[in-house]
XYZ file of C-alpha atoms in Angstrom:
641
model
C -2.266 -23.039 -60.357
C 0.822 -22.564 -57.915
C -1.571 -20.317 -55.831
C -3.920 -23.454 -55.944
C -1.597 -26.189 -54.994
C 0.290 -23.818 -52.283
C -3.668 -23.300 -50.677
C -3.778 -27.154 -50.934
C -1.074 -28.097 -49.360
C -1.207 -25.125 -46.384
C -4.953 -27.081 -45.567
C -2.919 -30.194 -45.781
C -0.581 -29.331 -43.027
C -3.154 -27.171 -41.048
C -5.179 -30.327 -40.472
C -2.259 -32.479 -39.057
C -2.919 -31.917 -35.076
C 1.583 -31.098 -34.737
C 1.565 -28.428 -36.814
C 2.668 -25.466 -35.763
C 1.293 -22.413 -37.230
C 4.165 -20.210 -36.065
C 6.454 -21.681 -38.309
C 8.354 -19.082 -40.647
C 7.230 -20.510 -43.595
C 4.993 -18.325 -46.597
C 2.782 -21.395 -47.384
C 0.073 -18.763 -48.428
C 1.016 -15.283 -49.743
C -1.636 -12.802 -48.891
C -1.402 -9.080 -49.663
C -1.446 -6.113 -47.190
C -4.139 -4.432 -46.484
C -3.466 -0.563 -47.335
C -4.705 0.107 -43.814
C -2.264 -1.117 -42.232
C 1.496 -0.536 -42.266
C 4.460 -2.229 -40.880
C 6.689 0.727 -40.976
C 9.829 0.888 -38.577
C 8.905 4.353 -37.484
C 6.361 2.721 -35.394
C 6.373 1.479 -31.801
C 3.937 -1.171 -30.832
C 3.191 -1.489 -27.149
C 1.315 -4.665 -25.435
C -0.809 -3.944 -22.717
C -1.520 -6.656 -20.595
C -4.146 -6.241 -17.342
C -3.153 -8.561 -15.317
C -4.007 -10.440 -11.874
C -2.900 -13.128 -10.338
C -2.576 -15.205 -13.711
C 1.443 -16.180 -13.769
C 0.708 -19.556 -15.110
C -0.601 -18.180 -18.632
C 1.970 -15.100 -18.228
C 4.991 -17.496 -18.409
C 3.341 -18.861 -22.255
C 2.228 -15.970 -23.240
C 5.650 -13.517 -23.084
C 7.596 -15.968 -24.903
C 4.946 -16.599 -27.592
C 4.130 -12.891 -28.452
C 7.862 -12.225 -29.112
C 8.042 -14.984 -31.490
C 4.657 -14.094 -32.840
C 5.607 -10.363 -33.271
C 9.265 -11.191 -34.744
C 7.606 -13.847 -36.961
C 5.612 -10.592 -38.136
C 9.045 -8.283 -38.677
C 8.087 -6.173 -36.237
C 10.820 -5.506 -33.663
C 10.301 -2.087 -31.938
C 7.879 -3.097 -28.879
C 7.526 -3.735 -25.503
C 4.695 -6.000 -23.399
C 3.710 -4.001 -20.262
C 2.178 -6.142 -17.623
C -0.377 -4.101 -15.614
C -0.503 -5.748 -12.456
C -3.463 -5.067 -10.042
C -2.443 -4.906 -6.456
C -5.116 -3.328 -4.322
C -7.927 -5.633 -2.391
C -11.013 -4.395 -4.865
C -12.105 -6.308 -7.830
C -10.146 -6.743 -11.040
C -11.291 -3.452 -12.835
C -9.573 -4.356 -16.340
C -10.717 -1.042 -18.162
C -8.910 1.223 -15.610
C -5.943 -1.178 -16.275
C -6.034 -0.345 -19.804
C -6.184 2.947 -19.346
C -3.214 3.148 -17.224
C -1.092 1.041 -19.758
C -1.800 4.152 -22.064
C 0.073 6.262 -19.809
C 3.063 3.765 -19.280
C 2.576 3.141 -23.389
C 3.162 7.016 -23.387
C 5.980 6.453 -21.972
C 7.769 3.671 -23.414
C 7.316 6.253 -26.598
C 4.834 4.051 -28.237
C 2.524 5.543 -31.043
C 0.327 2.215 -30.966
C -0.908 -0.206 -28.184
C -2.591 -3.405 -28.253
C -5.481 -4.020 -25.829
C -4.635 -7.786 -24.863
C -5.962 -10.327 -22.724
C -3.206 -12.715 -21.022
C -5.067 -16.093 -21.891
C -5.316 -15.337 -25.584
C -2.259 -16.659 -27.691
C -2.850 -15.825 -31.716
C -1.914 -18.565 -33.697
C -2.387 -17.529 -36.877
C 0.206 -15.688 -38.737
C -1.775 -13.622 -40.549
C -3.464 -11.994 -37.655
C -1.745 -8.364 -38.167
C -0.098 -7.028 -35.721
C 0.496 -3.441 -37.642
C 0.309 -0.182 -37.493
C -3.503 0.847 -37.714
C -3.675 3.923 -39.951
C -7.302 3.513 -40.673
C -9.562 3.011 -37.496
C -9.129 0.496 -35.108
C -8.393 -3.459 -35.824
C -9.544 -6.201 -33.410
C -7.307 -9.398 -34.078
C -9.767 -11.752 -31.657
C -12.677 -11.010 -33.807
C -16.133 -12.253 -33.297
C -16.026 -14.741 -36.479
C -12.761 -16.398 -34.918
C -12.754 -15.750 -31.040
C -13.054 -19.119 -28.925
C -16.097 -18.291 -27.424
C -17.770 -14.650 -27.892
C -19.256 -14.450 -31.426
C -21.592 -11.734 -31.290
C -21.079 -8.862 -33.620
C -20.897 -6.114 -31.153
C -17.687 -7.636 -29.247
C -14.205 -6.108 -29.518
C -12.331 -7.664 -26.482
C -9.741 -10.031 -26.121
C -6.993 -8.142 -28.745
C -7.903 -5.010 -29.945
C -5.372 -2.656 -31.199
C -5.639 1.013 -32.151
C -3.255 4.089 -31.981
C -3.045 6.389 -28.798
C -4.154 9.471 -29.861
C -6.987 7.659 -30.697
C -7.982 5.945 -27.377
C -7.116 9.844 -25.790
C -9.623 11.144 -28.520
C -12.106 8.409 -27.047
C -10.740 9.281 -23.416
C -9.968 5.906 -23.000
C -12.063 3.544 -21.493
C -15.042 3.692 -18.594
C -13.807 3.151 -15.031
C -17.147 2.011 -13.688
C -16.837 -1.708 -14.374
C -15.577 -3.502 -11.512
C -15.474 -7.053 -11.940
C -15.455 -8.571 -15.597
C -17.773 -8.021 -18.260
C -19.698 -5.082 -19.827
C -16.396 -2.848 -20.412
C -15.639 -3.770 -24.009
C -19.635 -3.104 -24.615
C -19.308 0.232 -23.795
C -16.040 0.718 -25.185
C -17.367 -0.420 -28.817
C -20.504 2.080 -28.473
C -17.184 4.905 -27.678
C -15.520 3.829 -30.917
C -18.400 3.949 -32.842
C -19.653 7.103 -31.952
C -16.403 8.816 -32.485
C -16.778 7.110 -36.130
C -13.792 5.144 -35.846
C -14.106 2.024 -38.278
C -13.146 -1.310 -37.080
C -10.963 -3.607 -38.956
C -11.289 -7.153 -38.294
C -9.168 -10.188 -40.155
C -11.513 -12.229 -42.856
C -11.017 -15.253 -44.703
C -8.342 -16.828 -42.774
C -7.930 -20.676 -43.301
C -8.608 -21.193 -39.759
C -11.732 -21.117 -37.318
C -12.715 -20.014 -33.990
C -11.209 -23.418 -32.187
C -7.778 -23.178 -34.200
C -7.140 -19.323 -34.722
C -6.239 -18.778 -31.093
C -5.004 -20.835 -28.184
C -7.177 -20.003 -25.549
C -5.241 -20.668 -22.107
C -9.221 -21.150 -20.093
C -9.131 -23.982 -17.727
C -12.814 -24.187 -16.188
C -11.416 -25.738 -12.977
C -8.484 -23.033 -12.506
C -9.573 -19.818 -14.130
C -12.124 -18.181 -11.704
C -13.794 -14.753 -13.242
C -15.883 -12.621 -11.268
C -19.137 -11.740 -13.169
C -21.310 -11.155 -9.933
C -23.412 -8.431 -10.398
C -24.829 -6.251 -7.471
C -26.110 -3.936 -5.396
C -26.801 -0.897 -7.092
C -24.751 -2.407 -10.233
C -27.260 -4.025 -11.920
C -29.152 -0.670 -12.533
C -25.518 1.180 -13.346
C -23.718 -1.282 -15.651
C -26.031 -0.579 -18.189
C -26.148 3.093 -17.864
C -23.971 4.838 -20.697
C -20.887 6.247 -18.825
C -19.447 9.012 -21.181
C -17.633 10.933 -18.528
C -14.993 8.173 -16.734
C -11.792 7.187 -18.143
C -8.345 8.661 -19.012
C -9.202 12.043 -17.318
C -10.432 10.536 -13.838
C -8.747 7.013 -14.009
C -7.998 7.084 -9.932
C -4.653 4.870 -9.225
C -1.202 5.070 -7.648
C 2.212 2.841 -8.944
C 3.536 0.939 -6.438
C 6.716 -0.510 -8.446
C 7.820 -0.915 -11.828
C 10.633 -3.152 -13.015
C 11.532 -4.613 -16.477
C 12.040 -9.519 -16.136
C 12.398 -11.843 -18.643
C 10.632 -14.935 -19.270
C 12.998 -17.404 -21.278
C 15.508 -14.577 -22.042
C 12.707 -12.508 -23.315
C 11.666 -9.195 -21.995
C 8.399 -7.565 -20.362
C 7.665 -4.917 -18.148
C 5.747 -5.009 -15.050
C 4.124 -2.380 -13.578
C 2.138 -3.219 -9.937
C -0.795 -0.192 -9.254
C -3.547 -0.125 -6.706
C -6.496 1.440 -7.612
C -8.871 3.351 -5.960
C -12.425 3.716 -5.221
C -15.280 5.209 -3.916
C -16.834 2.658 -1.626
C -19.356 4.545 -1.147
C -20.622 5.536 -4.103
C -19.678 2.301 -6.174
C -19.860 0.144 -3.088
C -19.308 -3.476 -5.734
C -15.462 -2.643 -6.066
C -15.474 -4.119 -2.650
C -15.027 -7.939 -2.121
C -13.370 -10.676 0.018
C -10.357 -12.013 -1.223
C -9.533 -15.175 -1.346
C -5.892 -17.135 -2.124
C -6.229 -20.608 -2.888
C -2.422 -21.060 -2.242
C 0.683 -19.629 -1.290
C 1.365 -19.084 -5.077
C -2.134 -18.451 -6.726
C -4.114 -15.202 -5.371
C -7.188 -13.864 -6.483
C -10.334 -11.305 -5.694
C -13.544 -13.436 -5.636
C -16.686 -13.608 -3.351
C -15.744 -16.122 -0.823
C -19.304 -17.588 -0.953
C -20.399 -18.169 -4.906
C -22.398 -20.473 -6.970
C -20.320 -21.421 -10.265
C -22.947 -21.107 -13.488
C -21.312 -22.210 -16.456
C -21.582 -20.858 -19.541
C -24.809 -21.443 -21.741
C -25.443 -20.721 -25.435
C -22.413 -19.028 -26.218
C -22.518 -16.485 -23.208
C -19.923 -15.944 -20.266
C -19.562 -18.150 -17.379
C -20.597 -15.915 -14.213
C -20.657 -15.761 -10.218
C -23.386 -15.458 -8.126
C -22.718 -14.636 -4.361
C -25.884 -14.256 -1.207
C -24.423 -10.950 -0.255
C -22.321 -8.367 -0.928
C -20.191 -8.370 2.407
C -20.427 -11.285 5.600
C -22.921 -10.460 8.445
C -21.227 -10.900 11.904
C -24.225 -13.413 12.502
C -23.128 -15.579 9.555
C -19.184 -15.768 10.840
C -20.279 -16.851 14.197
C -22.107 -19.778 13.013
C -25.451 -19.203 14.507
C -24.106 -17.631 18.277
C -25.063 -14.520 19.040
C -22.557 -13.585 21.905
C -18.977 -12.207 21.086
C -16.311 -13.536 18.954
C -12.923 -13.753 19.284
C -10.431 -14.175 16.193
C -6.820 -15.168 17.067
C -3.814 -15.103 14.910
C -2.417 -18.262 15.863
C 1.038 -19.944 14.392
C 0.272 -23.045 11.933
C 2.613 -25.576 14.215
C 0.275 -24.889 16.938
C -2.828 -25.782 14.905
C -2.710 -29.568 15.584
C -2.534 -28.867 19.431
C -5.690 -26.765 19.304
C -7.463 -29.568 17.060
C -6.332 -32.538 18.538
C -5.953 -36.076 17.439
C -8.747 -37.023 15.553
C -10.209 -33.835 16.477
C -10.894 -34.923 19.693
C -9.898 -31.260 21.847
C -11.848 -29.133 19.115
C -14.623 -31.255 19.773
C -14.655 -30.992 23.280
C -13.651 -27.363 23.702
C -17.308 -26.492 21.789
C -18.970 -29.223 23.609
C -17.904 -27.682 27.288
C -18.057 -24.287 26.557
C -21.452 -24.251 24.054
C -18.593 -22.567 21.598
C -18.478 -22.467 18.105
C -14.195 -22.691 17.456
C -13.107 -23.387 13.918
C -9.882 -22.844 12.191
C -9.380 -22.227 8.378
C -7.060 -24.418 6.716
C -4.097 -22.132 5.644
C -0.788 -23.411 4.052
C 1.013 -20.286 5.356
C 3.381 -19.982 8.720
C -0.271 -19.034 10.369
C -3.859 -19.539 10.659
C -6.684 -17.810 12.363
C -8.743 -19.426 15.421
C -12.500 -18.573 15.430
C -13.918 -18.608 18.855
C -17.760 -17.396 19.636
C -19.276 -18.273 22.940
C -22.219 -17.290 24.469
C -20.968 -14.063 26.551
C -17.432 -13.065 27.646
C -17.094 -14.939 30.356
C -17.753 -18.280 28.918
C -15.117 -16.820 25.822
C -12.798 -16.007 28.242
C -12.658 -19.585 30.139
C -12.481 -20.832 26.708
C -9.627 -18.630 25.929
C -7.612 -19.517 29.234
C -7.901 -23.720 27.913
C -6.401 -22.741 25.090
C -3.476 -20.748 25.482
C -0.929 -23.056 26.809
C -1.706 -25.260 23.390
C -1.015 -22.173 21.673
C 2.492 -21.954 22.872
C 5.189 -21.132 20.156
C 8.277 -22.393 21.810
C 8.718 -19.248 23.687
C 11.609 -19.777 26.754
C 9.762 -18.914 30.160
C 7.819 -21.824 31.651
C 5.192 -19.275 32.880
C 5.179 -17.005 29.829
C 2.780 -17.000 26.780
C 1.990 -14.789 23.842
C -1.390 -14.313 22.600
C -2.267 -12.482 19.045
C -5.656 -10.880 18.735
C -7.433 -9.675 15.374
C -9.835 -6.412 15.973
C -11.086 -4.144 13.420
C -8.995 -1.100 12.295
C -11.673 1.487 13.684
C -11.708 0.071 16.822
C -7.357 -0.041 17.678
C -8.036 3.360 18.192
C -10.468 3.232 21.114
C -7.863 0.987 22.531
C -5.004 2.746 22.249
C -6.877 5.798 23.224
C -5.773 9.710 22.920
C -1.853 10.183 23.499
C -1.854 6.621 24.482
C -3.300 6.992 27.969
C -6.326 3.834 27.215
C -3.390 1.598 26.470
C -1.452 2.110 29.354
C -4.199 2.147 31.669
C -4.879 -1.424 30.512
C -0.730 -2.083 30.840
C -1.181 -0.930 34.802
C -4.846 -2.958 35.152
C -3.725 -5.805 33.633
C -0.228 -6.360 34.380
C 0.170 -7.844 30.551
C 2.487 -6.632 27.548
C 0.151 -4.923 25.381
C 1.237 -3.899 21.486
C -1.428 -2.944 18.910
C -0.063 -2.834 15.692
C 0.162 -0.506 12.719
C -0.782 -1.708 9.584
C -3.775 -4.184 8.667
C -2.960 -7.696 7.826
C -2.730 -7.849 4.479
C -5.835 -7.924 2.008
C -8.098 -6.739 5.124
C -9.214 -4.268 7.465
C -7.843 -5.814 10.831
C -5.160 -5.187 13.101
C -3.026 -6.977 15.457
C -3.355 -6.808 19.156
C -0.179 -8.873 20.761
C -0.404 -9.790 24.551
C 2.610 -11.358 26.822
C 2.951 -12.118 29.973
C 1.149 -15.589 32.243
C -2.181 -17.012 31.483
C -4.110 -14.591 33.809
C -2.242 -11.534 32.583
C -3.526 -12.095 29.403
C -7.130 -13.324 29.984
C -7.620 -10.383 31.879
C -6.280 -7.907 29.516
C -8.439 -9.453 26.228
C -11.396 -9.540 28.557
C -10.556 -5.668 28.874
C -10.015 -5.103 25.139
C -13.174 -7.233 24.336
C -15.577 -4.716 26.591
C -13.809 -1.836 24.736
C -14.548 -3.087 21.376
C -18.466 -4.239 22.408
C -18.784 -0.525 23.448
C -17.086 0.679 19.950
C -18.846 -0.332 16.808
C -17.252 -1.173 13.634
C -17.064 2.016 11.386
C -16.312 1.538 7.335
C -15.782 -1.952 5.275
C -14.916 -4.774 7.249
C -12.763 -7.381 5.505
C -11.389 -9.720 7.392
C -8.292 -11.543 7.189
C -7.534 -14.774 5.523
C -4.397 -16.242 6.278
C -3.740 -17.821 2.597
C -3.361 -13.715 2.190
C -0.109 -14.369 3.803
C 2.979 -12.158 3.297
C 6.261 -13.062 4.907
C 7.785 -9.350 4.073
C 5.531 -7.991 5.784
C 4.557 -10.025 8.436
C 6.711 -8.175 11.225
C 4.660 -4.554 10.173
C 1.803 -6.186 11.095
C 2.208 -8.723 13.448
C 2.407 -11.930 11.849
C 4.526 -15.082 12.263
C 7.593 -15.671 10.154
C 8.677 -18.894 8.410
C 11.544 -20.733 10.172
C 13.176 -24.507 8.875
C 10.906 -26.445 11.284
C 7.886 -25.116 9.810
C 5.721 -27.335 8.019
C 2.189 -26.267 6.773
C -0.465 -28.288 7.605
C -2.974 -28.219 5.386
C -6.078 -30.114 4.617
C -3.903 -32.654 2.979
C -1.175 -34.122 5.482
C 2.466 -34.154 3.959
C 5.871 -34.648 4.490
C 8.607 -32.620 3.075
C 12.587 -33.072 1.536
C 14.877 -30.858 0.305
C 17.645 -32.330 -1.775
C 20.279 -30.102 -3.427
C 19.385 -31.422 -7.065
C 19.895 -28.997 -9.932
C 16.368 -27.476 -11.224
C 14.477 -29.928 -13.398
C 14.680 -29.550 -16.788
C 11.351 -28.723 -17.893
C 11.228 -25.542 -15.552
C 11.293 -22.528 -17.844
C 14.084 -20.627 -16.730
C 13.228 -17.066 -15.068
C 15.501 -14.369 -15.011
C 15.093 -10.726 -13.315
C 16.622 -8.129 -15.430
C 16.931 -6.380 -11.956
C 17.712 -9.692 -10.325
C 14.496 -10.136 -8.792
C 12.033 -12.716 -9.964
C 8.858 -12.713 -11.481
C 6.871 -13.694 -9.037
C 8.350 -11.217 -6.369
C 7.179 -8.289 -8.952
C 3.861 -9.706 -9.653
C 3.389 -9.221 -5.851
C 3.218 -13.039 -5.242
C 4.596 -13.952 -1.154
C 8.448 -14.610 -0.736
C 7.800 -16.492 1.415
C 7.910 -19.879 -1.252
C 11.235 -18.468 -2.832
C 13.287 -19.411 0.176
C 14.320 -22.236 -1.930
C 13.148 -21.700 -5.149
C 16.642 -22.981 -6.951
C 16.350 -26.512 -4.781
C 14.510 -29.539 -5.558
C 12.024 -30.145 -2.880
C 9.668 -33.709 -2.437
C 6.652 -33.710 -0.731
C 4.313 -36.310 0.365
C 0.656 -35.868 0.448
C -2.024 -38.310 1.532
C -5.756 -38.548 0.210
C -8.124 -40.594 1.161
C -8.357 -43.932 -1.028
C -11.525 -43.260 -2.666
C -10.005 -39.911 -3.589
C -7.780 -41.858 -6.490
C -9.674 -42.390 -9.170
C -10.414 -38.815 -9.377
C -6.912 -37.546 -8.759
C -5.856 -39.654 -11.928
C -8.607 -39.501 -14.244
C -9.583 -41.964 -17.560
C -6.556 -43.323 -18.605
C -4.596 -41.067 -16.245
C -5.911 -38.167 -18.048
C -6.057 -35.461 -14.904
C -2.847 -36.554 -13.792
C -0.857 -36.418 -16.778
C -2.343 -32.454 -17.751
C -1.518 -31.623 -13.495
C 2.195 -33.237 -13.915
C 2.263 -30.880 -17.659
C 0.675 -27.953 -16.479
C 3.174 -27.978 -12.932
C 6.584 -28.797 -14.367
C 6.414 -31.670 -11.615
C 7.041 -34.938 -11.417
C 3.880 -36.610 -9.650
C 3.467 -40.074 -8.631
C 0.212 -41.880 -6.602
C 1.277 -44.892 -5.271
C -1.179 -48.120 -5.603
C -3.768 -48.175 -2.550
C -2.641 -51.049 -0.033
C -5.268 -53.199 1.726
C -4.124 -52.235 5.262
C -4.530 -48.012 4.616
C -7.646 -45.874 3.745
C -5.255 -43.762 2.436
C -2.915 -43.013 -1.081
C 0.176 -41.539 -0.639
C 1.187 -38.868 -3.693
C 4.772 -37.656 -4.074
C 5.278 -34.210 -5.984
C 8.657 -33.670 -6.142
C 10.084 -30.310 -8.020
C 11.018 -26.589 -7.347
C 9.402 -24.538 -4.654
C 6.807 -23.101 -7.368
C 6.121 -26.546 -9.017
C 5.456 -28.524 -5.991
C 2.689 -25.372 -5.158
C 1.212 -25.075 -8.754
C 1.146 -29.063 -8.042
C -0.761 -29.117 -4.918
C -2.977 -26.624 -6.118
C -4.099 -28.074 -8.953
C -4.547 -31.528 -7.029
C -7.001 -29.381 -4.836
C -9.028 -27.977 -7.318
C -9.329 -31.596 -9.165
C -10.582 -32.590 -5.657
C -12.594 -29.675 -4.894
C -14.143 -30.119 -8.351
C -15.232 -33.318 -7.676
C -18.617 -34.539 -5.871
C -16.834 -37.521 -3.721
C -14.332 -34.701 -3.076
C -16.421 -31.526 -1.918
C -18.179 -34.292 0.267
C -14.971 -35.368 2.420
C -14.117 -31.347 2.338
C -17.166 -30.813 4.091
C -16.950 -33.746 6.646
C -13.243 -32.542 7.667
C -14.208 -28.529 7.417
C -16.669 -29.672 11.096
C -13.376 -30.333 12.446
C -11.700 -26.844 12.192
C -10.083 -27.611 8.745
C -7.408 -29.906 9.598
């Protein structure tokens, strides 16, 4: 009867919508299963594969050391695998390297875990598996995959089993299909699987599942050769060919609690699994990820995955130029100089492709710089274009007659200009009278290099007009990914060429703002980050320093939207704009529209990060919107701005 009434009253509590199911407190007793054991002589680690996903990292560090303590178990360590290279997120060969860094940590058991998936149930074990394998986000209880075969999202088994299995296949690039072909591994090996049965919970309350639709972008795309291959049983990848180098390790804390992180590129073989390759695209200065630039979003249907479709594979140099068939020219401009090129209203943009028959379009960017599309319909005609343009491109340099130009070229081409020993370079030097330096290293995230020119107007018309016959006469050789600006890095902008930050720089993005920086302690609700080797977490997850100038200050910016824009910025009830200002940390205020404006003002105000997370998630509520992907479109004919 006290069994009874304790069942009862643990339903009772389970249905109020505060209750937290973390609490400490045996409301329901249930006994061990012999297959599992809790013994101190074990080591659990958590391996986490990891991209680009620091909003759920920052809930789910602190929650899986209460979860695990809640639990009594004490020996373990979460190992963020961070993927840093410019293919797409491969999660199996993640996994397989957190074996070896489990390995080391002197683990005996790992757990297989997805970053979005918080367990809220305490009686989802976290033990030692003696017996087989046990997959905590099981089918009956997962949020959304409920077919029998799955055994993703948590899965935890001991190491010398998942070397017996040789870990998991390499082959998928991209998400989905891995865990398939991992379950047909386990079973063949004759490895049972565990999963937890009659809980008091169900699939929507058993886990908090950190998937926003409008934020969370997953790349199922599927082709090329792919199609045919994903379902083609791979026996022969994993552990023993997983293909990889460590770029850093260091141990943070998130709320005094402590993870490792561990940043790896991988590589590939482009050409024999040419879909690892893709574009990437950033979305901010804080948020990065791999995606095709050009997809069509098809949401999820009868219980299956939400995928991505894209036209092609990689960008024809047809499709960049808009339609012109003569040469392009890509310049790495700074983002002060942007408005110059545009004009007011858009006015000089207009007329520049007007005059010169030009297609000229600039990217929005919210980094230090931006890159200038030009395509005209031969050199010449590029070239005039190019000599209208470079005193608006100025970037405060000293001499009255002096100017600095930045060209992008591919990295197979820098060495036809450069030529053997150097002698093509300085023959162009002597020709052209101009400072010529091609640069080392790619921009970052892409194949292309920086040419920079000095010198007058002529100098350096002359010598691009030069560079632009040698790389006609040299075609591209290997991928071509070209570089996005929101790629951004200001470490290591001076390796390749790029423009630093300095105080009078103010990004102009799509949305016009104004900025403040007042010497206000952090707000409150910021969770508090600490570096265990005093360097933060977004620095070791590879995210650009550039925002962490003034991370510790409390910054105000201004944005502007167009008036019909509100409505959908603030939602039913102010619904969107009460989970933005939750979801940021910032405080967020639209002013009422006035009768004399077109235009709503918004104030963010916050830390560096909030203020970004802010603005971000303002842009995808706009982007997600129909009255907002139209305006996008009408500005994107002016250049962007």
């Amino acid at each position: 009867m006290a069994l009874f009434l304790n069942v009862i009253l643990y339903a009772q509590l389970y249905l109020k919508s505060n209750v937290n199911l973390l609490e400490p407190v045996d409301l329901l007793i249930r006994e061990q299963a012999s297959s599992f054991s809790k013994s101190q002589l074990h080591k659990l680690c958590v391996v986490v594969p990891f991209r680009d996903r620091f909003y759920e990292l920052q809930k789910f560090v602190p929650h899986i050391h209460q979860f695990l303590r809640m639990q009594r178990i004490f020996d373990f360590s979460i190992i963020v695998i961070n993927q840093q290279d410019s293919y797409r997120f491969n999660r199996a060969a993640l996994i397989n390297i957190g074996y070896f860094e489990s390995v080391n940590e002197s683990c005996d058991y790992f757990a297989m875990h997805d970053v979005d998936l918080l367990p809220l149930n305490k009686h989802l074990d976290y033990g030692y598996p003696v017996d087989g394998v046990y997959h905590v986000a099981s089918p009956e209880y997962h949020p959304l995959y409920h077919y029998e075969k799955y055994i993703g999202g948590i899965l935890i088994l001991k190491l010398d089993d998942f070397k017996d299995l040789n870990g998991m296949s390499n082959k998928y690039w991209g998400w989905g299909l891995e865990d398939d072909e991992f379950y047909l591994r386990v079973v063949k090996n004759g490895l049972k699987i565990h999963r937890p049965k009659n809980l008091l919970t169900d699939s929507n309350t058993t886990f908090h599942h950190l998937h926003d639709e409008l934020v969370r972008q997953r790349d199922f795309r599927k082709k090329h050769r792919r199609i045919k291959e994903l379902y083609k049983r791979d026996q022969m990848s994993g552990l023993n060919n997983v293909n990889y180098s460590v770029l850093h390790r260091t141990e943070m804390a998130i709320d005094g609690k402590n993870f490792f992180v561990v940043n790896v590129a991988l590589r590939c073989n482009e050409e024999k699994t040419p879909w690892c390759i893709i574009q990437c695209l950033a979305v901010s200065a804080r948020d990065k990820f791999c995606m095709p630039l050009s997809f069509e979003i098809v949401r999820k249907m009868n219980g299956m995955k939400r995928y991505y479709q894209d036209e092609s594979l990689h960008y024809s140099r047809k499709r960049r130029r808009s339609g012109h068939e003569g040469p392009e020219l890509r310049l790495l401009i700074a983002s002060k100089s942007a408005g110059a090129v545009i004009g007011k209203g858009g006015e000089n943009i207009k007329r520049l492709r007007s005059q010169y028959c030009a297609s000229v379009n600039i990217p929005d960017s919210t980094t230090p710089e931006r890159v200038l599309n030009i395509s005209c319909a031969n050199v010449a005609t590029l070239t005039d274009c190019l000599s209208d343009l470079i005193p608006r491109l100025d970037d405060g340099r000293s001499g009255p007659q002096e100017a600095e130009v930045r060209m992008l070229v591919h990295q197979s081409q820098a060495g036809a200009i450069i030529g053997r020993a150097g002698f093509k370079i300085k023959e162009l030097r002597d020709i052209t009278g101009a400072g010529i330096r091609v640069y080392s290293e790619c921009a970052p995230m892409s194949t292309e290099r920086v040419i920079q020119f000095s010198g007058d107007k002529e100098k350096i018309v002359n010598a691009i007009r030069h560079v632009k016959e040698i790389c006609e006469e040299t075609p591209i050789k290997g991928v071509e990914r070209l570089y996005d600006a929101n790629n951004y890095d200001v470490s290591y902008a001076l390796d390749y060429g790029g423009y630093t930050t300095d105080r009078n720089w103010r990004n102009n993005s799509t949305m016009r703002r104004s900025s403040g920086i007042h010497s206000s302690p952090p707000a409150a609700s910021t969770p508090h980050f600490t570096g265990v080797n005093e360097i933060s977490p977004m620095q070791a997850l590879g995210y650009s320093p550039m925002s962490l100038y003034a991370e510790n200050l409390i910054a105000t910016v201004q944005v502007t939207i167009p008036k019909e824009l509100g409505g959908t910025i603030i939602g039913k009830g102010g619904e969107r704009i009460n989970r933005i200002r939750e979801e940021s940390g910032a405080q967020i205020v639209v002013d009422p529209p006035t009768p004399d404006s077109d235009e709503r003002i918004i104030t963010i105000s916050g830390t560096t990060s909030q203020i970004k997370l802010g603005q971000y998630l303002l842009q995808q509520c706009v982007r997600s919107s129909s009255a907002g992907r139209k305006i996008i479109q009408q500005q994107s004919r002016y250049g962007g701005f």
